[in-house]
Amino acid sequence: MTRTAGRPARLAVVGGGVAGALLAWRAAGSPGGASVDLFTDGAGERADASRVSGGLVRGFEPTAASAGPAAESLAEIRGSDTLRAWSRYRETGALYVLPGRTAVREPVDVVEAHLPGSAEVVGGEWVSRAFPFRELPQDAVAVVERHAGHIAPHALRAAALRAAAEAGATVRTPAVAAVTRDPGVRTADGRTLRYDRVVVAAGAWTPGLLARSGVAAAGLRTKHIQYSLCRTRLAGLGSFVDENSGLYGRPWADGTFLLGLPSDRWGVDPDGVSPDAGLARRLADSAARVFGTEVAVGRTVAASDCYHDPAGLQLRSLGGGLHTFTGGSGGAAKTVVAASRKAAAALSD
Ligand SMILES: Cc1cc2nc3c(=O)[nH]c(=O)nc-3n(C[C@H](O)[C@H](O)[C@H](O)COP(=O)(O)OP(=O)(O)OC[C@H]3O[C@@H](n4cnc5c(N)ncnc54)[C@H](O)[C@@H]3O)c2cc1C
């Protein structure tokens, strides 16, 4: 990071979700760490993605490129008493079901490299015997993952914010009105502050903030995400994704399962998201068909996230000392631990 001799580099992180909080903690806490200002507009108060996230974590993803960061993050959480406690990691096991003839060897090898003994490839018939799936193509391929489970991204964010402050970071509460490539930050109370690097980690608010700042949004866009807390019996099932039906979920609390289906609402305003009743009905129908059991949809939770193609939470340069750290595309809870470590290292180069 560009620095003037004798003083630590000055870094501004905009956004106090799990991405910004972990990046600030990593950057402030590293040897010779930066002087970090973290700008939040009330993180934890509003229903940002980190507050409502389902928190499913696993190593397996359908490609080796996407499995790497997820497996690396999960291994790091499991290997650290601090991160286990901060994130409230629970091992429930996971099942990832794919259409027939999908090649999974390469991503499974990536998971095994980080989490030895965790992942196993099984067939559709085996899944139908072991788990409550009634409708499943018999040639389906599935990956069973022992060490997968869920975390609480909101708790992880809160702990990282406390640790960042203890490591010397300053948490500033005026919202950021605009960012500049100088690089700088203009706050809602009218002040302009200059830094050596500015990182926008404002999740689904990132494209709007960049547009207001006159900076091209570089392929970032928002998407609606929702899940419902459903009363249903799915004995023996932990976290799961079924690409054949689109369903995903995890056990929530007594007799309740978090169940979701992907939304097709793009370009949503993160301040104007509300539950999509049609999607909740499709979810109930799909779940009843796939599991052959009654599914009573309870509370539906809706929010939005920042997507990037290709997907992945990582540091991206916008030129002139301005960066984004977002684009996790509905999956940053499972990659943020490793991604924030790499982003902080790249910033300190
Ligand atoms: C409903 C839902 C379920 C999900 N489930 C999973 C899951 O099971 N597993 C998984 O891996 N991922 C999941 N995700 C994705 C994951 O939770 C998100 O990718 C992750 O939480 C994003 O974190 P973030 O810090 O980038 O953004 P956010 O958590 O949205 O935080 C952005 C922060 O920036 C602040 N901000 C915005 N604008 C400004 C400004 N101008 N100035 C200052 N601050 C600002 C906001 O207030 C907010 O606090 C889910 C997401 C959603 C929405």
Short mmCIF file of N, CA, C and O in Angstrom, two decimals, residues 55 213 242 268 285 304 333:
data_model
loop_
_atom_site.label_atom_id
_atom_site.label_comp_id
_atom_site.label_asym_id
_atom_site.label_seq_id
_atom_site.Cartn_x
_atom_site.Cartn_y
_atom_site.Cartn_z
N GLY A 55 -26.30 -18.25 6.25
CA GLY A 55 -25.04 -18.69 6.85
C GLY A 55 -24.60 -20.10 6.48
O GLY A 55 -23.73 -20.67 7.14
N SER A 213 -21.24 8.32 -7.34
CA SER A 213 -19.89 8.90 -7.30
C SER A 213 -19.33 9.11 -8.70
O SER A 213 -18.19 9.55 -8.87
N ASP A 242 -30.09 -28.57 -3.88
CA ASP A 242 -30.51 -29.50 -4.92
C ASP A 242 -30.63 -28.73 -6.22
O ASP A 242 -31.59 -28.00 -6.43
N VAL A 268 -32.38 -4.83 -8.07
CA VAL A 268 -33.30 -4.33 -7.04
C VAL A 268 -32.64 -3.22 -6.21
O VAL A 268 -31.42 -3.16 -6.08
N ASP A 285 -44.56 -25.31 -3.06
CA ASP A 285 -44.94 -26.35 -4.02
C ASP A 285 -43.75 -27.26 -4.34
O ASP A 285 -43.86 -28.48 -4.35
N SER A 304 -31.15 -8.37 -0.27
CA SER A 304 -30.47 -8.41 -1.57
C SER A 304 -28.98 -8.52 -1.34
O SER A 304 -28.49 -8.32 -0.23
N ALA A 333 -20.83 -15.41 2.69
CA ALA A 333 -20.64 -15.89 4.06
C ALA A 333 -19.67 -17.07 4.07
O ALA A 333 -18.86 -17.22 4.98
#
